Short mmCIF file of C-alpha atoms in Angstrom, two decimals:
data_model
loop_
_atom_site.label_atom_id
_atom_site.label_comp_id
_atom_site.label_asym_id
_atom_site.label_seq_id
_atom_site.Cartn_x
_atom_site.Cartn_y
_atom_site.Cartn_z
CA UNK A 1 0.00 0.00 0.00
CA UNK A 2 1.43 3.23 -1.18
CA UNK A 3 0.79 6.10 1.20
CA UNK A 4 0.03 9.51 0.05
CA UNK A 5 -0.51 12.17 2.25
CA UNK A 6 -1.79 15.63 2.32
CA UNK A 7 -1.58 18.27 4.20
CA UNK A 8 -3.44 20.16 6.37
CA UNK A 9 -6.29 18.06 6.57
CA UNK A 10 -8.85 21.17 6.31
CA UNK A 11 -8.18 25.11 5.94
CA UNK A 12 -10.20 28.08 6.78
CA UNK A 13 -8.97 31.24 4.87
CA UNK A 14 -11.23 34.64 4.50
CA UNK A 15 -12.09 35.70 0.96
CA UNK A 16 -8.88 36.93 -1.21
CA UNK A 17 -6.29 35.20 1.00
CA UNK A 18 -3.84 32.98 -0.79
CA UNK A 19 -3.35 29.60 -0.07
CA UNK A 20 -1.02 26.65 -0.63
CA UNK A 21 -1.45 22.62 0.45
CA UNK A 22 0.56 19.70 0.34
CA UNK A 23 0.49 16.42 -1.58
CA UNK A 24 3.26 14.15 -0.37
CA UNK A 25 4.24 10.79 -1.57
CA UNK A 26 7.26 8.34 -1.93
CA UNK A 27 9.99 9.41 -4.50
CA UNK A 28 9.85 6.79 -6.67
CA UNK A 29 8.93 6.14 -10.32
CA UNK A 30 5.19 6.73 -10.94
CA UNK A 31 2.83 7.45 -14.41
CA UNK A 32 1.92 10.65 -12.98
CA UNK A 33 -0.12 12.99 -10.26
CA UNK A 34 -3.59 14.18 -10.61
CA UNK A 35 -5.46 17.18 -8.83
CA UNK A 36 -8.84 17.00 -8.18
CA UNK A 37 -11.19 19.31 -6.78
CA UNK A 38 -14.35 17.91 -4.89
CA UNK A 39 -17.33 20.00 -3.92
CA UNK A 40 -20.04 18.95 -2.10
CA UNK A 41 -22.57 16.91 -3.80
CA UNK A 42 -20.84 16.66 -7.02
CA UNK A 43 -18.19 14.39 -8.17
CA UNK A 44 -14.70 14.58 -8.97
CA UNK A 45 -13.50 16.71 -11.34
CA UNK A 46 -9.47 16.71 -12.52
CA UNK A 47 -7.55 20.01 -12.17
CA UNK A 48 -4.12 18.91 -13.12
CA UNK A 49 -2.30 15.81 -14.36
CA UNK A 50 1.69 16.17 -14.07
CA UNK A 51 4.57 13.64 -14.74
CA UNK A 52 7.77 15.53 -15.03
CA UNK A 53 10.05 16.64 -12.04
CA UNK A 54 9.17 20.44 -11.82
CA UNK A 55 5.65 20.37 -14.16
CA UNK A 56 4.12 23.84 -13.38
CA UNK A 57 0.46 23.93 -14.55
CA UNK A 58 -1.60 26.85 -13.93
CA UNK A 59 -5.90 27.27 -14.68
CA UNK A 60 -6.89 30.31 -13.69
CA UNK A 61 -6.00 31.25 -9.82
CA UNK A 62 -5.12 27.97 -8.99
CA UNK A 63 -1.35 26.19 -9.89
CA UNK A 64 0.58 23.54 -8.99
CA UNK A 65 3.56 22.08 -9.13
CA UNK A 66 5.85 18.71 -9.27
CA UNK A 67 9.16 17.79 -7.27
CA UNK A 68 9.51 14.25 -7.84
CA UNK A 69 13.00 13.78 -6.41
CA UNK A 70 11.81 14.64 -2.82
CA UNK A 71 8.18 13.42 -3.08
CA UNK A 72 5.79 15.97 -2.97
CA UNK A 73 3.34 18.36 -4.80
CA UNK A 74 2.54 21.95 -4.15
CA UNK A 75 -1.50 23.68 -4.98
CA UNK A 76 -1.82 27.08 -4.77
CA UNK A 77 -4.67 28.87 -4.97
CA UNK A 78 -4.69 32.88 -5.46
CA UNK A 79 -6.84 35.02 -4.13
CA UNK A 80 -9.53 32.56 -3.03
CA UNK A 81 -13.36 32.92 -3.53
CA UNK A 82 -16.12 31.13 -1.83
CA UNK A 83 -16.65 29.34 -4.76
CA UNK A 84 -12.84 27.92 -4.44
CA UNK A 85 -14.61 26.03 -1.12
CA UNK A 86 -13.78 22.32 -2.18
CA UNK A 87 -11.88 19.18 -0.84
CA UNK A 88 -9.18 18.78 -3.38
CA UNK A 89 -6.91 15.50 -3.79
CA UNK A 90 -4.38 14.29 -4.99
CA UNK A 91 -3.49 11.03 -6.44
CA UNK A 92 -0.40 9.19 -7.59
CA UNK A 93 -0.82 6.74 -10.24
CA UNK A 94 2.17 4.12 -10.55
CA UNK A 95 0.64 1.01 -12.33
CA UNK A 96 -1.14 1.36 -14.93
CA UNK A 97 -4.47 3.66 -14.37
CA UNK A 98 -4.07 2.02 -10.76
CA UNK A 99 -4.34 5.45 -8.52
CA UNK A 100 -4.01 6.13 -5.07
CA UNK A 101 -5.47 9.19 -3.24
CA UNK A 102 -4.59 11.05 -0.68
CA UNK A 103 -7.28 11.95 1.98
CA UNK A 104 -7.71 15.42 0.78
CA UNK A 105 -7.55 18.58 1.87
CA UNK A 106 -10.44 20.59 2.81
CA UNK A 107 -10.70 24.39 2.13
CA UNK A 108 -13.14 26.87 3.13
CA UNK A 109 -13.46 30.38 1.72
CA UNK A 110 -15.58 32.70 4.10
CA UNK A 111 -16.70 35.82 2.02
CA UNK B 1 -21.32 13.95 -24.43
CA UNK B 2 -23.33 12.35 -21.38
CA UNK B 3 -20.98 11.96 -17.97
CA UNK B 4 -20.47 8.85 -16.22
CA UNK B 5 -23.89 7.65 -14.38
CA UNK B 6 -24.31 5.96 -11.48
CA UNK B 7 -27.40 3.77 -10.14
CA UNK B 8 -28.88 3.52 -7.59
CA UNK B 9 -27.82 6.87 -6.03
CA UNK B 10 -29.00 5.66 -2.70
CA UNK B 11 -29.06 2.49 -1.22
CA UNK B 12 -30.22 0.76 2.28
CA UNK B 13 -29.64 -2.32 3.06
CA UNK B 14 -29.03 -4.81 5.95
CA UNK B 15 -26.14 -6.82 7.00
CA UNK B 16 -25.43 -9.92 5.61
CA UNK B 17 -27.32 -9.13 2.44
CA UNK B 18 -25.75 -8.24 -1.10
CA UNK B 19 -26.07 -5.22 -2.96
CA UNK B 20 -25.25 -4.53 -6.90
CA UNK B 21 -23.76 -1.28 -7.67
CA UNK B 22 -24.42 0.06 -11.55
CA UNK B 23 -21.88 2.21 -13.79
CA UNK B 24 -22.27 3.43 -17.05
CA UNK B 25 -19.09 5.40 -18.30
CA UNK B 26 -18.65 8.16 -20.83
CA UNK B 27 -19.33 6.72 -24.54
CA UNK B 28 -15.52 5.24 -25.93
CA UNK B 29 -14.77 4.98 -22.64
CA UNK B 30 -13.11 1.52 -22.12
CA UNK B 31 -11.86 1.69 -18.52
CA UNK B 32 -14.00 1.99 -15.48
CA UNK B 33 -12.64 2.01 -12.01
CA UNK B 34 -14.33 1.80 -8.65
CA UNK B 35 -13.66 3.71 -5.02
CA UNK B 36 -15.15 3.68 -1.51
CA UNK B 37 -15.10 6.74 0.26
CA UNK B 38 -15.87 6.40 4.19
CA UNK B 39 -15.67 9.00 6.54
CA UNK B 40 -12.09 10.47 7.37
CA UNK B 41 -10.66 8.43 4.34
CA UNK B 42 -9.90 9.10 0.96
CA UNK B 43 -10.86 7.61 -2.02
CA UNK B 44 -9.89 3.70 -1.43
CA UNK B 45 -8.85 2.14 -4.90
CA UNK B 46 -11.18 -1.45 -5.17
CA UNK B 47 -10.35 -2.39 -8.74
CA UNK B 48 -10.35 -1.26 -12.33
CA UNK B 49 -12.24 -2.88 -15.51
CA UNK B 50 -10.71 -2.77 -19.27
CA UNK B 51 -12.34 -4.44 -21.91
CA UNK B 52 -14.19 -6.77 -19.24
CA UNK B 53 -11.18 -8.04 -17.86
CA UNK B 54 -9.85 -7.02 -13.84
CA UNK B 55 -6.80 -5.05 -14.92
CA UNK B 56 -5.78 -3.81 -11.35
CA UNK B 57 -7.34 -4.57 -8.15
CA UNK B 58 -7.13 -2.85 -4.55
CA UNK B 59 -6.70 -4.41 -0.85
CA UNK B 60 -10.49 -5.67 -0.43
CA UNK B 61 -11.74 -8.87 0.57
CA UNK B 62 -13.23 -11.05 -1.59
CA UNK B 63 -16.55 -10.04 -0.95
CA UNK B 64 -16.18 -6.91 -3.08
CA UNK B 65 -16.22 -8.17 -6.57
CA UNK B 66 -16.97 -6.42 -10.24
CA UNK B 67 -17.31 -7.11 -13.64
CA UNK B 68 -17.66 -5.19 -17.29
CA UNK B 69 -19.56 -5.83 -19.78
CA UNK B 70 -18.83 -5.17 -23.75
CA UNK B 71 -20.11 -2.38 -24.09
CA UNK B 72 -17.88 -0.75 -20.92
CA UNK B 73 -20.88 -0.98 -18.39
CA UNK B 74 -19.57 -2.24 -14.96
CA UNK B 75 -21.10 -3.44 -11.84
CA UNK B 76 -19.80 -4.20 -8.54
CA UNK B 77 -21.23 -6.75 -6.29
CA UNK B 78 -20.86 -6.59 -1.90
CA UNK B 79 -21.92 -10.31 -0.79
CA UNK B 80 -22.62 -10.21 2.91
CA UNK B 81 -22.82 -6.90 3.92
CA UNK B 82 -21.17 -5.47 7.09
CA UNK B 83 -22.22 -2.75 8.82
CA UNK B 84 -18.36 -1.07 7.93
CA UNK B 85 -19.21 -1.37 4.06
CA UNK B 86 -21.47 1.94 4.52
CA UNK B 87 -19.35 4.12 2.17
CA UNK B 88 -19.90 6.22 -0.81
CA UNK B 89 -19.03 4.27 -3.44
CA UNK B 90 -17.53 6.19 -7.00
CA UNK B 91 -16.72 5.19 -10.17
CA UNK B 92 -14.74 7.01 -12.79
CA UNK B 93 -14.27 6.25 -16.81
CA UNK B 94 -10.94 6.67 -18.44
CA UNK B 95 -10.38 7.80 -21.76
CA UNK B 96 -9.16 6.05 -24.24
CA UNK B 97 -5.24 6.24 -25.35
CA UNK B 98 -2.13 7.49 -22.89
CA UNK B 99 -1.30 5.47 -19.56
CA UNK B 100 -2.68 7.88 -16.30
CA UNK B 101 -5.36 9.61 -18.27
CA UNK B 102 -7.78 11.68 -16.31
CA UNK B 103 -10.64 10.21 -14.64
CA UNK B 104 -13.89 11.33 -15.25
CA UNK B 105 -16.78 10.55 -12.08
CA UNK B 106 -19.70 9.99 -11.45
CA UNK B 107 -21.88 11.09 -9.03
CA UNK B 108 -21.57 8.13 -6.39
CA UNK B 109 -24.00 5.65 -4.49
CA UNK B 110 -24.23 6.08 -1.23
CA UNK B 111 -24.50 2.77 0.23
CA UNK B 112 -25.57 2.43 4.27
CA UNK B 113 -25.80 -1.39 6.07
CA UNK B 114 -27.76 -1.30 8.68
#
């Protein structure tokens, strides 16, 4: 069982503050990483996929990026709205389309 | 294009009885996989379908099982249900082509053993 972890487990931030989690996970060769942002009562949807040490992706506010050599993945989001008030995960996929999550991280934007 | 549809989206049932989940993925979609999510936990891998056969599979007992059929549609089966099987369960559709495509979800069935 690979472990991923993310951290914190839930943030509270006020409209317009900017915000970073944590996606961490063993340095070792994997397919790639996935984003996902969660809000309640919907599903799933993908922000990001990355696979190369140092990947920057950016939508919007929100951007990631990759350091596979130590194991970990940064999400930032920039100036957050309510509407940015999601769980969002990460995943690490190593065999083939076989992905493991991370627990999440839960953020809520107070206007 | 229609998303990925789950049914049923709600579910009770009692322990020691069996429940069939339904998933229907995204047309050309050839690769469904399934999650449980309980409380506190992430999404738990339980296996992945690809042209009906098990490609992958998770750490589940045997009582969780699945299947696909040919035209992608998957099911998963819980035989004796325990009261710790209460989970949302999610299933996702892959496209077609590259090796850690994104996964598209559906909405979930939210399963609770009583």
């Amino acid at each position: 069982i690979l472990n991923v972890e993310q951290s914190p487990q839930s943030l509270h931030v006020q409209e317009g503050d900017s915000t970073n989690f944590t996606c961490s996970f063993p340095s070792s060769n994997f397919y790639a990483l996935h984003w996902y942002r969660w809000e309640t009562a919907k599903s799933p949807e993908a922000l990001f996929v990355m696979t190369l040490n140092g990947d920057e992706k950016k939508k919007g506010r929100i951007s990631a990026t990759l350091n596979t050599k130590e194991g970990y993945s940064y999400l930032y989001i920039k100036g957050s709205q309510p509407e940015d008030s999601a769980t969002y995960l990460c995943a690490l996929i190593y065999n083939f389309n076989k992905f493991y999550f991370g627990s999440g991280t839960k953020l809520n934007v107070k206007p | 294009k229609a998303g990925v549809t789950q049914t049923p989206r709600y579910l009770i049932k009692t322990r020691g009885q069996q429940v069939t989940l339904s998933c229907s993925p995204i047309s050309g979609h050839r690769s469904v996989s399934w999650y449980q999510q309980t409380p506190g936990q992430g999404l738990q891998f339980l296996f992945e379908y690809f042209s009906e056969t098990q490609r992958n599979k998770g750490n589940f007992p045997g009582r969780f099982s699945g299947r696909q059929f040919s035209n992608s549609r998957s099911e998963m089966n819980v035989s004796t249900l325990e009261l710790g099987d209460s989970a949302l369960y999610l299933c996702a559709s892959t496209p077609p082509g590259g090796v850690a495509d994104t996964q598209y979800f559906g909405p979930g069935t939210r399963l609770t053993v009583l």
